[in-house]
PDB file of C-alpha atoms in Angstrom:
ATOM      1  CA  MET K   1     196.353  -3.144 -14.535  1.00 64.00           C
ATOM      2  CA  ALA K   2     194.401  -1.444 -17.276  1.00 82.00           C
ATOM      3  CA  THR K   3     191.552  -3.093 -19.180  1.00 87.00           C
ATOM      4  CA  ILE K   4     191.367  -2.760 -22.970  1.00 87.00           C
ATOM      5  CA  GLU K   5     189.488  -4.444 -25.801  1.00 88.00           C
ATOM      6  CA  PHE K   6     191.178  -7.373 -27.556  1.00 87.00           C
ATOM      7  CA  VAL K   7     191.173  -5.393 -30.833  1.00 86.00           C
ATOM      8  CA  ASN K   8     193.707  -2.990 -29.260  1.00 87.00           C
ATOM      9  CA  VAL K   9     196.198  -5.735 -28.324  1.00 86.00           C
ATOM     10  CA  ARG K  10     199.398  -5.321 -30.355  1.00 86.00           C
ATOM     11  CA  ARG K  11     202.579  -7.360 -30.828  1.00 83.00           C
ATOM     12  CA  GLY K  12     204.834  -7.348 -27.785  1.00 78.00           C
ATOM     13  CA  MET K  13     202.057  -6.478 -25.313  1.00 83.00           C
ATOM     14  CA  VAL K  14     201.620  -8.683 -22.250  1.00 86.00           C
ATOM     15  CA  VAL K  15     198.063  -9.548 -21.240  1.00 89.00           C
ATOM     16  CA  LYS K  16     196.521 -11.449 -18.334  1.00 88.00           C
ATOM     17  CA  LEU K  17     193.847 -13.883 -19.492  1.00 86.00           C
ATOM     18  CA  ASP K  18     190.991 -15.475 -17.518  1.00 84.00           C
ATOM     19  CA  ASP K  19     193.246 -18.320 -16.299  1.00 84.00           C
ATOM     20  CA  GLY K  20     195.408 -15.783 -14.424  1.00 81.00           C
ATOM     21  CA  GLN K  21     198.504 -16.471 -16.560  1.00 85.00           C
ATOM     22  CA  LEU K  22     200.536 -13.811 -18.371  1.00 87.00           C
ATOM     23  CA  TYR K  23     200.816 -14.078 -22.162  1.00 89.00           C
ATOM     24  CA  GLN K  24     202.903 -12.084 -24.622  1.00 86.00           C
ATOM     25  CA  CYS K  25     201.294 -11.344 -27.988  1.00 88.00           C
ATOM     26  CA  LEU K  26     203.572 -12.617 -30.778  1.00 87.00           C
ATOM     27  CA  ASP K  27     201.198 -12.058 -33.709  1.00 89.00           C
ATOM     28  CA  ARG K  28     197.611 -11.028 -34.408  1.00 89.00           C
ATOM     29  CA  ASP K  29     195.208 -11.530 -37.311  1.00 90.00           C
ATOM     30  CA  LEU K  30     191.904  -9.631 -37.521  1.00 88.00           C
ATOM     31  CA  ASN K  31     189.474 -11.237 -39.948  1.00 85.00           C
ATOM     32  CA  THR K  32     186.269  -9.400 -40.932  1.00 84.00           C
ATOM     33  CA  PRO K  33     184.499 -11.590 -43.513  1.00 81.00           C
ATOM     34  CA  GLY K  34     181.877  -9.381 -45.228  1.00 81.00           C
ATOM     35  CA  ASN K  35     178.737  -9.037 -43.145  1.00 81.00           C
ATOM     36  CA  TRP K  36     179.797 -11.710 -40.614  1.00 85.00           C
ATOM     37  CA  ARG K  37     181.149 -10.969 -37.163  1.00 86.00           C
ATOM     38  CA  ALA K  38     184.844 -10.127 -36.857  1.00 85.00           C
ATOM     39  CA  ILE K  39     187.218 -12.749 -35.439  1.00 88.00           C
ATOM     40  CA  LEU K  40     190.586 -11.905 -33.924  1.00 89.00           C
ATOM     41  CA  GLN K  41     193.201 -14.653 -33.752  1.00 91.00           C
ATOM     42  CA  LEU K  42     196.127 -14.064 -31.399  1.00 92.00           C
ATOM     43  CA  LYS K  43     199.379 -16.006 -31.244  1.00 92.00           C
ATOM     44  CA  LEU K  44     200.292 -15.951 -27.545  1.00 91.00           C
ATOM     45  CA  ARG K  45     203.341 -17.152 -25.593  1.00 86.00           C
ATOM     46  CA  ASN K  46     202.815 -18.135 -21.968  1.00 86.00           C
ATOM     47  CA  LEU K  47     205.495 -16.281 -19.969  1.00 80.00           C
ATOM     48  CA  LYS K  48     205.572 -18.938 -17.250  1.00 78.00           C
ATOM     49  CA  THR K  49     205.799 -22.123 -19.357  1.00 78.00           C
ATOM     50  CA  GLY K  50     207.053 -20.709 -22.674  1.00 76.00           C
ATOM     51  CA  SER K  51     204.402 -22.607 -24.651  1.00 86.00           C
ATOM     52  CA  ILE K  52     202.860 -20.942 -27.708  1.00 89.00           C
ATOM     53  CA  ALA K  53     199.159 -21.188 -28.516  1.00 89.00           C
ATOM     54  CA  LEU K  54     196.677 -19.690 -30.954  1.00 92.00           C
ATOM     55  CA  GLN K  55     193.555 -18.201 -29.394  1.00 89.00           C
ATOM     56  CA  ARG K  56     190.451 -16.894 -31.134  1.00 90.00           C
ATOM     57  CA  VAL K  57     188.640 -14.084 -29.365  1.00 89.00           C
ATOM     58  CA  ARG K  58     185.936 -11.555 -30.093  1.00 87.00           C
ATOM     59  CA  PRO K  59     187.517  -8.136 -30.761  1.00 87.00           C
ATOM     60  CA  GLN K  60     185.070  -6.305 -28.468  1.00 88.00           C
ATOM     61  CA  ASP K  61     185.785  -8.504 -25.393  1.00 89.00           C
ATOM     62  CA  LYS K  62     187.911  -7.006 -22.617  1.00 90.00           C
ATOM     63  CA  VAL K  63     191.363  -8.115 -21.372  1.00 90.00           C
ATOM     64  CA  GLU K  64     193.751  -6.845 -18.698  1.00 89.00           C
ATOM     65  CA  VAL K  65     197.120  -5.455 -19.840  1.00 88.00           C
ATOM     66  CA  ALA K  66     200.077  -6.233 -17.592  1.00 84.00           C
ATOM     67  CA  PHE K  67     202.755  -3.595 -17.160  1.00 82.00           C
ATOM     68  CA  LEU K  68     206.190  -5.184 -16.866  1.00 81.00           C
ATOM     69  CA  ASP K  69     209.212  -3.393 -15.446  1.00 84.00           C
ATOM     70  CA  LYS K  70     212.596  -4.018 -17.119  1.00 86.00           C
ATOM     71  CA  ARG K  71     215.611  -2.967 -15.083  1.00 89.00           C
ATOM     72  CA  ASP K  72     219.375  -3.370 -15.305  1.00 91.00           C
ATOM     73  CA  PHE K  73     220.936  -5.698 -12.752  1.00 93.00           C
ATOM     74  CA  THR K  74     224.557  -6.713 -12.140  1.00 93.00           C
ATOM     75  CA  TYR K  75     225.357 -10.385 -11.535  1.00 91.00           C
ATOM     76  CA  SER K  76     227.008 -10.650  -8.109  1.00 91.00           C
ATOM     77  CA  TYR K  77     227.496 -14.284  -7.055  1.00 89.00           C
ATOM     78  CA  LYS K  78     226.034 -17.795  -6.836  1.00 87.00           C
ATOM     79  CA  ASP K  79     224.336 -18.747  -3.567  1.00 86.00           C
ATOM     80  CA  GLY K  80     223.708 -22.513  -3.521  1.00 85.00           C
ATOM     81  CA  ALA K  81     221.315 -23.229  -6.398  1.00 84.00           C
ATOM     82  CA  ASP K  82     220.305 -19.562  -6.707  1.00 87.00           C
ATOM     83  CA  TYR K  83     221.988 -16.546  -8.289  1.00 89.00           C
ATOM     84  CA  VAL K  84     222.194 -13.101  -6.689  1.00 91.00           C
ATOM     85  CA  PHE K  85     221.826  -9.934  -8.794  1.00 92.00           C
ATOM     86  CA  MET K  86     222.067  -6.299  -7.669  1.00 93.00           C
ATOM     87  CA  ASP K  87     219.908  -3.479  -9.017  1.00 90.00           C
ATOM     88  CA  SER K  88     222.174  -0.960 -10.760  1.00 85.00           C
ATOM     89  CA  GLU K  89     220.193   2.043  -9.480  1.00 88.00           C
ATOM     90  CA  THR K  90     218.909   1.161  -5.987  1.00 89.00           C
ATOM     91  CA  PHE K  91     221.595  -1.421  -5.066  1.00 89.00           C
ATOM     92  CA  GLU K  92     218.891  -3.808  -3.821  1.00 89.00           C
ATOM     93  CA  GLN K  93     219.701  -7.503  -4.192  1.00 90.00           C
ATOM     94  CA  MET K  94     217.434  -9.971  -5.973  1.00 89.00           C
ATOM     95  CA  THR K  95     217.854 -13.745  -5.855  1.00 89.00           C
ATOM     96  CA  LEU K  96     216.856 -15.689  -8.971  1.00 87.00           C
ATOM     97  CA  PRO K  97     216.328 -19.467  -9.021  1.00 83.00           C
ATOM     98  CA  ASP K  98     218.011 -21.691 -11.593  1.00 81.00           C
ATOM     99  CA  GLU K  99     214.641 -22.284 -13.354  1.00 78.00           C
ATOM    100  CA  ILE K 100     214.488 -18.662 -14.558  1.00 77.00           C
ATOM    101  CA  ILE K 101     218.122 -18.433 -15.695  1.00 81.00           C
ATOM    102  CA  GLY K 102     218.674 -21.926 -17.099  1.00 78.00           C
ATOM    103  CA  ASP K 103     221.531 -22.345 -19.591  1.00 82.00           C
ATOM    104  CA  GLN K 104     222.094 -18.590 -19.896  1.00 84.00           C
ATOM    105  CA  MET K 105     224.353 -18.723 -16.826  1.00 86.00           C
ATOM    106  CA  LYS K 106     227.112 -20.261 -18.989  1.00 89.00           C
ATOM    107  CA  TYR K 107     227.569 -16.838 -20.587  1.00 89.00           C
ATOM    108  CA  LEU K 108     227.679 -14.728 -17.402  1.00 88.00           C
ATOM    109  CA  LYS K 109     230.552 -13.904 -15.090  1.00 88.00           C
ATOM    110  CA  GLU K 110     230.613 -11.642 -12.048  1.00 89.00           C
ATOM    111  CA  ASN K 111     229.807  -7.943 -12.654  1.00 90.00           C
ATOM    112  CA  ASP K 112     228.075  -8.602 -16.013  1.00 90.00           C
ATOM    113  CA  ILE K 113     224.959  -6.474 -16.587  1.00 91.00           C
ATOM    114  CA  VAL K 114     221.643  -8.121 -17.535  1.00 91.00           C
ATOM    115  CA  GLN K 115     218.032  -6.959 -17.853  1.00 90.00           C
ATOM    116  CA  ILE K 116     215.481  -8.568 -15.565  1.00 87.00           C
ATOM    117  CA  THR K 117     211.746  -8.317 -16.286  1.00 84.00           C
ATOM    118  CA  ILE K 118     209.739  -7.786 -13.099  1.00 84.00           C
ATOM    119  CA  TYR K 119     205.965  -8.139 -12.640  1.00 80.00           C
ATOM    120  CA  GLU K 120     204.385  -7.166  -9.288  1.00 79.00           C
ATOM    121  CA  GLY K 121     207.781  -7.374  -7.565  1.00 80.00           C
ATOM    122  CA  LYS K 122     208.580 -10.883  -8.833  1.00 80.00           C
ATOM    123  CA  PRO K 123     211.222 -11.676 -11.473  1.00 82.00           C
ATOM    124  CA  MET K 124     209.717 -13.174 -14.643  1.00 78.00           C
ATOM    125  CA  ASP K 125     212.546 -13.320 -17.177  1.00 78.00           C
ATOM    126  CA  ILE K 126     216.211 -12.496 -17.680  1.00 84.00           C
ATOM    127  CA  GLU K 127     217.732 -11.027 -20.830  1.00 86.00           C
ATOM    128  CA  ILE K 128     221.487 -11.334 -21.324  1.00 88.00           C
ATOM    129  CA  PRO K 129     223.533  -9.316 -23.846  1.00 89.00           C
ATOM    130  CA  PRO K 130     223.642 -10.726 -27.416  1.00 90.00           C
ATOM    131  CA  THR K 131     227.443 -11.111 -27.232  1.00 91.00           C
ATOM    132  CA  VAL K 132     229.865 -11.629 -24.358  1.00 91.00           C
ATOM    133  CA  ASN K 133     233.656 -11.616 -24.024  1.00 92.00           C
ATOM    134  CA  LEU K 134     235.116 -14.639 -22.235  1.00 91.00           C
ATOM    135  CA  LYS K 135     238.669 -15.848 -21.586  1.00 91.00           C
ATOM    136  CA  VAL K 136     239.900 -19.194 -22.977  1.00 91.00           C
ATOM    137  CA  ILE K 137     241.206 -21.310 -20.079  1.00 91.00           C
ATOM    138  CA  GLU K 138     241.716 -24.630 -21.849  1.00 89.00           C
ATOM    139  CA  SER K 139     242.425 -25.478 -25.484  1.00 86.00           C
ATOM    140  CA  GLU K 140     244.395 -27.989 -27.533  1.00 82.00           C
ATOM    141  CA  PRO K 141     247.497 -26.825 -29.407  1.00 78.00           C
ATOM    142  CA  ALA K 142     247.057 -26.235 -33.144  1.00 70.00           C
ATOM    143  CA  LEU K 143     248.251 -28.865 -35.625  1.00 67.00           C
ATOM    144  CA  LYS K 144     251.048 -27.555 -37.864  1.00 67.00           C
ATOM    145  CA  GLY K 145     250.469 -27.793 -41.604  1.00 62.00           C
ATOM    146  CA  ALA K 146     246.805 -28.844 -41.346  1.00 59.00           C
ATOM    147  CA  THR K 147     245.444 -25.962 -43.421  1.00 60.00           C
ATOM    148  CA  ALA K 148     243.744 -27.827 -46.295  1.00 57.00           C
ATOM    149  CA  ALA K 149     240.299 -27.115 -44.875  1.00 65.00           C
ATOM    150  CA  ALA K 150     238.883 -24.786 -42.268  1.00 69.00           C
ATOM    151  CA  GLN K 151     239.556 -26.499 -38.962  1.00 80.00           C
ATOM    152  CA  TYR K 152     238.292 -25.777 -35.503  1.00 84.00           C
ATOM    153  CA  LYS K 153     239.389 -27.086 -32.127  1.00 86.00           C
ATOM    154  CA  PRO K 154     237.487 -27.405 -28.822  1.00 89.00           C
ATOM    155  CA  ALA K 155     238.046 -24.777 -26.136  1.00 90.00           C
ATOM    156  CA  THR K 156     236.769 -24.274 -22.589  1.00 91.00           C
ATOM    157  CA  LEU K 157     235.978 -20.734 -21.452  1.00 91.00           C
ATOM    158  CA  GLU K 158     236.199 -19.194 -17.960  1.00 91.00           C
ATOM    159  CA  THR K 159     232.513 -19.865 -17.206  1.00 89.00           C
ATOM    160  CA  GLY K 160     232.802 -23.555 -18.139  1.00 89.00           C
ATOM    161  CA  LEU K 161     231.210 -23.075 -21.570  1.00 89.00           C
ATOM    162  CA  LYS K 162     232.673 -25.351 -24.263  1.00 91.00           C
ATOM    163  CA  ILE K 163     232.849 -23.997 -27.826  1.00 91.00           C
ATOM    164  CA  THR K 164     234.903 -24.560 -30.983  1.00 90.00           C
ATOM    165  CA  VAL K 165     237.485 -21.951 -31.977  1.00 89.00           C
ATOM    166  CA  PRO K 166     239.930 -21.515 -34.886  1.00 87.00           C
ATOM    167  CA  PRO K 167     243.391 -23.067 -34.419  1.00 86.00           C
ATOM    168  CA  PHE K 168     245.148 -19.704 -33.859  1.00 85.00           C
ATOM    169  CA  ILE K 169     243.258 -19.045 -30.574  1.00 84.00           C
ATOM    170  CA  ASN K 170     245.441 -19.851 -27.543  1.00 86.00           C
ATOM    171  CA  ILE K 171     244.930 -20.156 -23.791  1.00 88.00           C
ATOM    172  CA  GLY K 172     244.545 -16.757 -22.111  1.00 90.00           C
ATOM    173  CA  GLU K 173     242.991 -14.992 -25.126  1.00 90.00           C
ATOM    174  CA  ILE K 174     239.614 -13.301 -24.795  1.00 92.00           C
ATOM    175  CA  VAL K 175     237.055 -14.296 -27.423  1.00 92.00           C
ATOM    176  CA  GLN K 176     233.637 -12.939 -28.342  1.00 92.00           C
ATOM    177  CA  VAL K 177     230.735 -15.433 -28.165  1.00 92.00           C
ATOM    178  CA  ASP K 178     227.181 -15.129 -29.536  1.00 90.00           C
ATOM    179  CA  THR K 179     224.822 -15.896 -26.617  1.00 88.00           C
ATOM    180  CA  ARG K 180     221.936 -16.879 -28.901  1.00 86.00           C
ATOM    181  CA  THR K 181     223.832 -19.621 -30.784  1.00 87.00           C
ATOM    182  CA  GLY K 182     226.861 -20.294 -28.568  1.00 86.00           C
ATOM    183  CA  GLU K 183     229.240 -19.765 -31.508  1.00 89.00           C
ATOM    184  CA  TYR K 184     232.660 -18.157 -31.621  1.00 89.00           C
ATOM    185  CA  LEU K 185     232.478 -14.706 -33.295  1.00 90.00           C
ATOM    186  CA  GLY K 186     236.078 -13.512 -33.106  1.00 87.00           C
ATOM    187  CA  ARG K 187     238.768 -12.154 -30.837  1.00 86.00           C
ATOM    188  CA  SER K 188     237.667  -9.520 -28.391  1.00 82.00           C
ATOM    189  CA  LYS K 189     238.624  -5.995 -29.372  1.00 73.00           C
TER     190      LYS K 189
END
């Protein structure tokens, strides 16, 4: 790890504070009021807990910068409560617990590629693609003549994710889903 002054911390950088936790800088505000001492206020997100806090520091104080490694991994299979991913370059396997992945697993099927953030050999975070293509396995038939207003019907996708789709979507079709909102975007091209 390299040591820099707080004044050189920029948005997106990950720093290790005195408590030993890793924090990502979301925003910074340097205030130099006339002949008073400068105050730097950082908006930091704890990478372990996800909590966001404001911290005032002196710009000349030192902080350690953490270098995170982001690599592409392919989702292989579920092993009990854990999920196994394979590095796309070295073919090494990495097992991630459910706490790191959370609800994002509803959007992944086997052989999907994700980015995993690694710090000192340990996985910290997983980043899935912004959109995924999933097959509809269960859906109600459309009601004939009910076109007075835009209507949607519930559908279950191959990963178990439940979304609402337009009435013209049938079982077996592949739809595009936004992973940030969980909304139907359209038919897959």
